[in-house]
Coordinates of C-alpha atoms and ligand atoms in Angstrom, one line a residue:
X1 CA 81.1 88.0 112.6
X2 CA 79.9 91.5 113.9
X3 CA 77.4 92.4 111.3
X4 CA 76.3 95.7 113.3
X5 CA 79.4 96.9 112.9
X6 CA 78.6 100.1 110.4
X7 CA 81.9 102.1 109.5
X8 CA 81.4 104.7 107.6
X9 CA 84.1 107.2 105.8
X10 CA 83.2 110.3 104.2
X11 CA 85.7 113.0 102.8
X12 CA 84.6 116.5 104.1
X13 CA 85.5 119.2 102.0
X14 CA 85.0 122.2 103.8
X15 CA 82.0 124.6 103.2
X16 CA 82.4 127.0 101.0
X17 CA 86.2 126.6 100.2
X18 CA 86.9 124.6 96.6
X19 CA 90.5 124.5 96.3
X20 CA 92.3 121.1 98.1
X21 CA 94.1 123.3 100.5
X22 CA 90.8 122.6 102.5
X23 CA 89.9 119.3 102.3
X24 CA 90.1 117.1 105.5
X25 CA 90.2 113.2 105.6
X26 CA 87.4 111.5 108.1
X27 CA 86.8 108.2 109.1
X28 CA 84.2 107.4 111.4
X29 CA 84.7 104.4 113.2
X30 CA 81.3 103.6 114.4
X31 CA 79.4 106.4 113.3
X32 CA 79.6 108.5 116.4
X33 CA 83.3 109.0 116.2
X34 CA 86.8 108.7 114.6
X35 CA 89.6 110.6 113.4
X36 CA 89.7 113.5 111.0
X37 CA 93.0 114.7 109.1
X38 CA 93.8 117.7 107.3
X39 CA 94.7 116.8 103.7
X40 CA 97.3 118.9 102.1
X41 CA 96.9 117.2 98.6
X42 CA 95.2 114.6 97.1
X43 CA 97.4 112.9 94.8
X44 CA 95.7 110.0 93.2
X45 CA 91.8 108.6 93.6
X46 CA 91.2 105.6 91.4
X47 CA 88.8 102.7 91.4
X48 CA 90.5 99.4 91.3
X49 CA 88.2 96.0 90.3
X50 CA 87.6 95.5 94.2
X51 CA 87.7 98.9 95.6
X52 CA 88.6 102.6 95.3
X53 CA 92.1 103.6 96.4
X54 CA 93.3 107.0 97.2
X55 CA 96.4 108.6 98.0
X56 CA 96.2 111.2 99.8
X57 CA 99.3 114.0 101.4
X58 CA 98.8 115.2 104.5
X59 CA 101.4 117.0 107.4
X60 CA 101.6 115.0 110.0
X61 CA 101.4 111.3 109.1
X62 CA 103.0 112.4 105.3
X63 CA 101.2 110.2 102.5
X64 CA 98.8 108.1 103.1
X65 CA 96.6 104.8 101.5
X66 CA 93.5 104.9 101.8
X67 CA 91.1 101.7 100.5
X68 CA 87.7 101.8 100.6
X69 CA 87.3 104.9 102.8
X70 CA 89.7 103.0 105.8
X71 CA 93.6 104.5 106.2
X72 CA 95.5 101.6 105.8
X73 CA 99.3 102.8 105.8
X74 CA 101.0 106.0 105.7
X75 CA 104.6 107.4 105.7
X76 CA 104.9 108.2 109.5
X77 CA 103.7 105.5 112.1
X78 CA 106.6 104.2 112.7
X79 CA 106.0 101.1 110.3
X80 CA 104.6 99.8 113.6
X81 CA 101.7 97.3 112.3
X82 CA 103.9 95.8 109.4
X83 CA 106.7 95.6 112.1
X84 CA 104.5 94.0 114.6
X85 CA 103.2 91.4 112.2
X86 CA 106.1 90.1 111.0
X87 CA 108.8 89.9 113.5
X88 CA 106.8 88.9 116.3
X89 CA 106.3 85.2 114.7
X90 CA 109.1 85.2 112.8
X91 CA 111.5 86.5 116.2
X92 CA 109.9 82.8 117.8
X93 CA 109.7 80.7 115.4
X94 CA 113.4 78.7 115.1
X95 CA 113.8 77.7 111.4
X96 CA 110.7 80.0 109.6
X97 CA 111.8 78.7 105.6
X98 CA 108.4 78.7 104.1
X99 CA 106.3 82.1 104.8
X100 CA 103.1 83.1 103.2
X101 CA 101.4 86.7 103.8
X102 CA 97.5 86.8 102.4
X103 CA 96.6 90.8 102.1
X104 CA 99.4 92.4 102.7
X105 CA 99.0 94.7 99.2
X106 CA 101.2 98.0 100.1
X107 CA 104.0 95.4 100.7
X108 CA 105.4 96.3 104.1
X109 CA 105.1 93.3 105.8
X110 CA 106.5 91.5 102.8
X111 CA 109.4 94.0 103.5
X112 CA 109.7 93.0 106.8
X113 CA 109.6 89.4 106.8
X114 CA 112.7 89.1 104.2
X115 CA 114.6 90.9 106.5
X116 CA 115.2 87.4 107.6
X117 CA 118.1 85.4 106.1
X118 CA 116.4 82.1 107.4
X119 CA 113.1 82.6 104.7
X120 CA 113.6 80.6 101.7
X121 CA 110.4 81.6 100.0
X122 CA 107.7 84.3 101.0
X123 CA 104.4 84.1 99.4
X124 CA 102.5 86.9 98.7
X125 CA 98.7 86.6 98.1
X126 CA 97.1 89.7 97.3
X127 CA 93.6 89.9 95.7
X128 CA 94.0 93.5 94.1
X129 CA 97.3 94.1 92.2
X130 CA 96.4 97.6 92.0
X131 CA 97.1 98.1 95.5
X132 CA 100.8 96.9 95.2
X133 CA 101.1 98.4 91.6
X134 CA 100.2 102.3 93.6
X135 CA 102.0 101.1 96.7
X136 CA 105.6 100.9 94.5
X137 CA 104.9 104.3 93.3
X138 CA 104.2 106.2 96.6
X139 CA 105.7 103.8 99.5
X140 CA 109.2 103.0 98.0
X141 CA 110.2 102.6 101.6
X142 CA 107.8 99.5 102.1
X143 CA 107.7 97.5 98.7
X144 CA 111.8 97.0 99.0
X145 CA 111.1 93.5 99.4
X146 CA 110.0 92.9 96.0
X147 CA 113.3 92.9 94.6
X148 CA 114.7 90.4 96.9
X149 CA 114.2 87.2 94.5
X150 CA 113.0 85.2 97.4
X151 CA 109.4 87.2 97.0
X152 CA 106.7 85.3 95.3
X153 CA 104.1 87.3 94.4
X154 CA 100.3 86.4 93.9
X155 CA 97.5 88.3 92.4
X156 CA 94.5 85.9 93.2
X157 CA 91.8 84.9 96.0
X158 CA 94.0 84.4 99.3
X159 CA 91.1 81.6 100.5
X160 CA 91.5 80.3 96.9
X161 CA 94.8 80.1 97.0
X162 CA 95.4 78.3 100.1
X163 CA 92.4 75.7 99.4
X164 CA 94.2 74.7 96.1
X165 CA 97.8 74.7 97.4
X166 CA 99.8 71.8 98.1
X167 CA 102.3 73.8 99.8
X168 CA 103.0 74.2 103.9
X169 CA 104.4 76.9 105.3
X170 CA 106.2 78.0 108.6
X171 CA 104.3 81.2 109.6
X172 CA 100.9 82.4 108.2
X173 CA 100.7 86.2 108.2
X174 CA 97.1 87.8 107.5
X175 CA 97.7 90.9 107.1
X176 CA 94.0 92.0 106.0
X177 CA 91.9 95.2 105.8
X178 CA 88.5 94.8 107.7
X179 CA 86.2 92.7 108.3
X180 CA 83.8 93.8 105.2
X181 CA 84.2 93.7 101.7
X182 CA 87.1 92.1 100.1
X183 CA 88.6 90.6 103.2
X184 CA 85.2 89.4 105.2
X185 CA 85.8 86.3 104.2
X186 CA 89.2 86.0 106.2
X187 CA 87.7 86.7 108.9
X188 CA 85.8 83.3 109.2
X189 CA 86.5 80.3 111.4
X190 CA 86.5 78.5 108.4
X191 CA 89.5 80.1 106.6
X192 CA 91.3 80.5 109.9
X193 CA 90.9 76.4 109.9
X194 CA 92.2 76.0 106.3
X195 CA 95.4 78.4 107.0
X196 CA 95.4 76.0 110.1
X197 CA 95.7 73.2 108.2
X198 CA 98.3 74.3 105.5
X199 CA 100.9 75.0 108.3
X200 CA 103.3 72.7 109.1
X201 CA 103.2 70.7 112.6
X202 CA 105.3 74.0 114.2
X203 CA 103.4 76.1 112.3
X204 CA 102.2 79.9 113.5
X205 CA 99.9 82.2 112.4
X206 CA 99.4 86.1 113.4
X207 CA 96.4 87.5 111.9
X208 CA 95.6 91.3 112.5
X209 CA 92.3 91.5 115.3
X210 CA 91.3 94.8 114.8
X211 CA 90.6 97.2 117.9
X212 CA 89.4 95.8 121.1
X213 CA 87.9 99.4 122.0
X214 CA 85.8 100.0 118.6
X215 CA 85.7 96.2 117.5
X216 CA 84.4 94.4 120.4
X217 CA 81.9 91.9 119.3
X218 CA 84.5 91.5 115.9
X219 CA 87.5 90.4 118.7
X220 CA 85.2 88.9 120.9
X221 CA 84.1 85.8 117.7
X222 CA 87.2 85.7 116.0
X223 CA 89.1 84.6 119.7
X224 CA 86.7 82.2 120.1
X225 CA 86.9 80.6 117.1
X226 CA 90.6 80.8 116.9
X227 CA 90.7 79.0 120.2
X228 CA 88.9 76.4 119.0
X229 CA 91.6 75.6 116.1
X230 CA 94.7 76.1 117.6
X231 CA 96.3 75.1 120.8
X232 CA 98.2 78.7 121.5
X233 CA 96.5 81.8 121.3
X234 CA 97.6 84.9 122.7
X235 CA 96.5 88.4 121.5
X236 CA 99.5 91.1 121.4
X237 CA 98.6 94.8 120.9
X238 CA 100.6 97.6 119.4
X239 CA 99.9 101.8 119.1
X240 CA 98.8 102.4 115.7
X241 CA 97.8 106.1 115.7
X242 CA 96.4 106.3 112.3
X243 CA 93.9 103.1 113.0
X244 CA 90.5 103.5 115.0
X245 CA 91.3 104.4 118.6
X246 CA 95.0 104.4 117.9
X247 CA 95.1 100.5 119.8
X248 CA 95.7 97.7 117.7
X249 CA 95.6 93.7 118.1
X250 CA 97.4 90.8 116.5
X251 CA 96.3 87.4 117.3
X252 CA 99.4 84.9 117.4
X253 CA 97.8 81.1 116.7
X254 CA 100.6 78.6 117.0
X255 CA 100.5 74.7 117.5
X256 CA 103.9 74.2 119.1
X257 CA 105.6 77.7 119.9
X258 CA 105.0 79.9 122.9
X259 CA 105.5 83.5 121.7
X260 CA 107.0 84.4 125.4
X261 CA 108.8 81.3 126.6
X262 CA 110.2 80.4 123.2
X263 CA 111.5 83.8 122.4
X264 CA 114.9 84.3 123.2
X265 CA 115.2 88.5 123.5
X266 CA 119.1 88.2 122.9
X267 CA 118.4 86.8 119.5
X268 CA 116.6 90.2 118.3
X269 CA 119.2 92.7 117.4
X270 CA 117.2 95.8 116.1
X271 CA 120.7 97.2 114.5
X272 CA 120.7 94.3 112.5
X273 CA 117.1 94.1 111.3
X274 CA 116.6 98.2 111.1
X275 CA 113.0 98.2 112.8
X276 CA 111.2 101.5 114.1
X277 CA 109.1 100.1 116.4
X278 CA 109.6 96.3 117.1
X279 CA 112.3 95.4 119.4
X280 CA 112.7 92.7 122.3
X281 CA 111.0 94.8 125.1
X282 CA 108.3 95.7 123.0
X283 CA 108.0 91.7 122.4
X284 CA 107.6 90.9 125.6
X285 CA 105.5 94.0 126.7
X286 CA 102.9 93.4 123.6
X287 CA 101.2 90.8 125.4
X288 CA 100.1 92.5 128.6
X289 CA 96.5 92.9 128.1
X290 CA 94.8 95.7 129.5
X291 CA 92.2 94.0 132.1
X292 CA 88.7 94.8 129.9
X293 CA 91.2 93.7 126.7
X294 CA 91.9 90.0 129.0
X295 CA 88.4 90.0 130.0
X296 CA 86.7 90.4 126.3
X297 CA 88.9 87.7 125.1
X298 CA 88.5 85.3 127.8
Ligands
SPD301 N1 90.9 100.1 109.8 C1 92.1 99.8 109.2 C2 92.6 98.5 109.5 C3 93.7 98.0 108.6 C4 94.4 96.8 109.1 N2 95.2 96.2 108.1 C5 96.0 97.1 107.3 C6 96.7 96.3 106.3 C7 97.8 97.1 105.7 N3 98.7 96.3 105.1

């Protein structure tokens, strides 16, 4: 994978101000830009077993997770990543019984893939239990899906996990953070090929590709590799203003279902489901590629 690709975070707390009425959040994305936002409170900073975690409250995109120095989910983007993840494969795929999320620690995409009354059983393989444990406290909106008894939650090694298991599932979701510490593993042709090999013959999996503007060389090896596994891959984007360069990718892997001619758009009603963000034009429109976006994936 793209081992030159440095991110670094720092908080900034602003010169000669000490109260938390002046600190700012910034993440640089490759250490010559990135986004900076002004903190209004800083609610909780721990240090889990894997990672530090921080919660911080801010005006404009409300509270927000932070792991590791990397925004992960906050109260006002328009759920649009969790949303994109989930309904996507799950808005294609006919009969999706057996789902299994690896990551996915605030809970929102677990959230959004029970929305569906076809999902007998959704796994939940999250390495750091402190995540979800923080993420019931300060997202109520996103860990809903925990109560629904058809949740089975996971605290262990996702790669682990799906080595050891006997069990095959519909849809794959890898909803991940990047491609360094806990997660850089899940990143690697080799686990893409296990997850391929614990879906069943219809199987699909979406795994979050990072940004094709900041994350080139990242995109550019985990396409290849995925196209080397599965015989459908397509990359679909989405606007994720509080990740780097506000311009998100998904890639969906699938060995049967096309995510454009096997979606049927009359099938999605957002009244139903509740989404923000996801609907059946933004289906379809998610897999126009900007031409640089086609080319570096090519
Ligand atoms: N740079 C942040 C990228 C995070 C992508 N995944 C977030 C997972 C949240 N469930």
């Amino acid at each position: 994978m793209n081992k030159n690709n440095s991110i670094k975070k720092t908080y900034i707390q602003e010169e000669g101000m000490s109260d938390l009425w002046n600190v700012w959040y910034s993440e640089l994305h490759n250490g010559q830009s990135g986004l900076t936002i002004k903190v209004d409170r800083i609610i909780e900073s721990t240090q889990s077993e894997f990672q530090r975690i921080d919660i911080l409250d801010t005006k404009d995109f409300g509270k927000m997770l932070v792991l590791y120095g990397s925004l992960m989910v906050c109260d006002n983007d328009n759920n649009a990543y969790n949303e994109m993840l989930a309904h996507v494969p799950l808005s294609v795929h006919p009969s999706p019984k057996q789902v299994v999320i690896i990551g996915g620690g605030d809970c929102g995409t677990l959230t959004e893939v029970l929305k569906y009354p076809d999902v007998s059983t959704c796994t939940m393989c999250e390495i750091d239990e402190k995540v979800v444990e923080i993420s019931k406290r300060h997202f109520p909106q996103l860990t809903t899906g925990l109560d629904d008894s058809r949740a089975n939650l996971l605290f262990s090694d996702g790669k682990k996990f799906l080595e050891e298991t006997e069990k095959r599932f519909d849809i794959a979701l890898l909803d991940l953070s990047d491609p360094i510490g806990p997660a850089a593993d899940l990143f690697q042709k080799s686990f893409h090929q296990t997850v391929f090999d614990r879906l069943n013959d219809d199987g699909i999996m979406v795994a979050q590709s990072e940004s094709p503007f900041y994350n080139k060389e990242t995109v550019q090896a985990m396409y290849k590799n995925l196209k080397e596994i599965f015989p459908i891959v397509r990359m679909y984007l989405c606007f994720m203003p509080i990740y780097p360069s506000g311009f998100w990718s998904f890639a969906f892997c699938s060995k049967k279902y096309d995510p454009l001619d096997d979606f049927d758009a009359n099938s999605f009603d957002h009244t139903v489901m509740k989404t923000k963000y996801y609907n059946a034009e933004i289906h379809k429109s998610a897999f126009g590629l900007p031409q640089f976006v086609s080319e570096l994936i090519d």
